[in-house]
């Protein structure tokens, strides 16, 4: 090989490497971040005598982790603390609704007909999903995210009758699962740092209320052996405000 050929080969190799390096600079395989996001949630059931009767405002805070297998496709996960997660249910038919919880007064295990119960949960949330994002348009990338969300209850409070917050954790399921989808945009600030804004919806899949040993009143107000075995799920909206690095 002549010197001229060597020089041309070296120049060609340099151009290829430079092009590859520029492409690599546009994305990184692992991105981390954090967010502090307002959240809205509500509860629904499959029982006509238990109706949704109010929403609850709360917030999520946590870490974001994204593992990219291509510059626009990633496995998105993280861990969140969720506060004020729940909603209000109206029980047209009362009875022994909180048989296992540690309450201030045993009479609070029973609720009369047509009683509103406000549920306020604190949970650890682990989302796992696929994130799709666009190429950069100016300073902005748009994205879609479709996660499964695994919830682990750490605290559960119920407000009803006396309006005191009662510890109802033993009558609330420890683990829950939701599916969701969301979207938004990343606004590039510098290098890999970006402001992350989005809206997420999630729909519960697992019964939130444990329903163990519950018993309902009959039409004359007498306790029966009929269990309150409805499926109560939590749905919600999250308004994400975060940073990615």
Short mmCIF file of N, CA, C and O in Angstrom, two decimals, residues 4 6 10 31 33 37 39 41 51 53 56 75 78 85 90 97 123 131 146 152 184 188 201 215 220 240-241:
data_model
loop_
_atom_site.label_atom_id
_atom_site.label_comp_id
_atom_site.label_asym_id
_atom_site.label_seq_id
_atom_site.Cartn_x
_atom_site.Cartn_y
_atom_site.Cartn_z
N UNK A 4 0.16 7.40 -0.22
CA UNK A 4 -1.07 8.12 -0.58
C UNK A 4 -2.31 7.31 -0.17
O UNK A 4 -3.28 7.86 0.37
N UNK A 6 -2.42 5.05 2.19
CA UNK A 6 -2.48 5.05 3.65
C UNK A 6 -3.12 6.33 4.19
O UNK A 6 -3.94 6.30 5.10
N UNK A 10 -6.58 6.55 6.22
CA UNK A 10 -6.62 7.18 7.54
C UNK A 10 -7.68 8.28 7.60
O UNK A 10 -8.42 8.40 8.58
N UNK A 31 -30.13 7.11 31.28
CA UNK A 31 -30.48 8.44 31.76
C UNK A 31 -31.15 8.31 33.13
O UNK A 31 -31.98 7.42 33.35
N UNK A 33 -32.91 10.71 36.48
CA UNK A 33 -33.54 11.98 36.76
C UNK A 33 -34.40 11.90 38.00
O UNK A 33 -34.40 10.91 38.73
N UNK A 37 -44.36 15.63 41.21
CA UNK A 37 -45.50 15.75 40.30
C UNK A 37 -46.83 15.76 41.05
O UNK A 37 -47.10 14.85 41.85
N UNK A 39 -50.70 14.97 41.56
CA UNK A 39 -51.45 13.79 41.11
C UNK A 39 -52.89 13.88 41.59
O UNK A 39 -53.18 14.38 42.68
N UNK A 41 -56.45 11.42 41.97
CA UNK A 41 -56.91 10.03 41.94
C UNK A 41 -58.36 9.94 42.40
O UNK A 41 -58.87 10.81 43.11
N UNK A 51 -70.69 3.88 45.32
CA UNK A 51 -70.45 4.81 44.23
C UNK A 51 -69.27 5.74 44.52
O UNK A 51 -69.04 6.13 45.67
N UNK A 53 -67.52 9.11 44.93
CA UNK A 53 -68.12 10.36 45.39
C UNK A 53 -67.06 11.40 45.76
O UNK A 53 -67.20 12.10 46.75
N UNK A 56 -59.23 12.93 45.01
CA UNK A 56 -58.23 13.30 46.00
C UNK A 56 -56.99 13.82 45.29
O UNK A 56 -56.48 13.20 44.36
N UNK A 75 -36.37 1.26 27.92
CA UNK A 75 -37.12 0.70 29.04
C UNK A 75 -37.09 1.74 30.15
O UNK A 75 -36.02 2.15 30.60
N UNK A 78 -38.07 3.27 37.56
CA UNK A 78 -37.77 4.21 38.63
C UNK A 78 -38.42 3.75 39.92
O UNK A 78 -38.86 2.60 40.06
N UNK A 85 -53.10 9.20 47.87
CA UNK A 85 -53.54 8.33 46.79
C UNK A 85 -54.84 7.66 47.21
O UNK A 85 -54.89 7.00 48.26
N UNK A 90 -69.06 6.25 48.45
CA UNK A 90 -70.30 6.32 49.21
C UNK A 90 -70.90 4.92 49.31
O UNK A 90 -71.19 4.28 48.29
N UNK A 97 -67.52 -2.90 57.98
CA UNK A 97 -66.69 -2.64 56.81
C UNK A 97 -65.20 -2.71 57.12
O UNK A 97 -64.39 -3.07 56.27
N UNK A 123 -48.11 5.06 49.21
CA UNK A 123 -47.59 3.85 48.59
C UNK A 123 -46.21 4.10 47.99
O UNK A 123 -45.85 5.24 47.67
N UNK A 131 -40.70 3.36 26.62
CA UNK A 131 -40.78 4.77 26.26
C UNK A 131 -40.35 4.95 24.81
O UNK A 131 -39.32 4.42 24.40
N UNK A 146 -45.71 3.77 28.15
CA UNK A 146 -46.78 2.82 28.46
C UNK A 146 -46.31 1.88 29.57
O UNK A 146 -45.72 0.83 29.30
N UNK A 152 -47.06 -0.62 46.45
CA UNK A 152 -46.92 -1.32 47.73
C UNK A 152 -47.33 -0.35 48.85
O UNK A 152 -46.68 0.68 49.06
N UNK A 184 -45.65 13.45 26.72
CA UNK A 184 -45.21 14.79 27.04
C UNK A 184 -44.03 15.17 26.18
O UNK A 184 -43.89 14.69 25.05
N UNK A 188 -34.58 20.38 25.98
CA UNK A 188 -33.14 20.33 26.22
C UNK A 188 -32.64 21.66 26.78
O UNK A 188 -32.91 22.73 26.24
N UNK A 201 -52.02 8.80 32.65
CA UNK A 201 -53.25 8.22 33.18
C UNK A 201 -52.97 6.79 33.61
O UNK A 201 -52.22 6.08 32.94
N UNK A 215 -69.32 -7.74 56.79
CA UNK A 215 -70.72 -8.17 56.81
C UNK A 215 -71.59 -6.94 56.64
O UNK A 215 -71.29 -5.87 57.16
N UNK A 220 -83.62 -4.06 57.25
CA UNK A 220 -84.12 -3.65 58.57
C UNK A 220 -83.02 -3.14 59.49
O UNK A 220 -83.27 -2.85 60.67
N UNK A 240 -46.57 15.23 35.38
CA UNK A 240 -45.14 15.09 35.69
C UNK A 240 -44.37 16.37 35.46
O UNK A 240 -44.49 17.01 34.41
N UNK A 241 -43.55 16.72 36.45
CA UNK A 241 -42.60 17.83 36.35
C UNK A 241 -41.27 17.30 36.85
O UNK A 241 -41.14 16.97 38.04
#
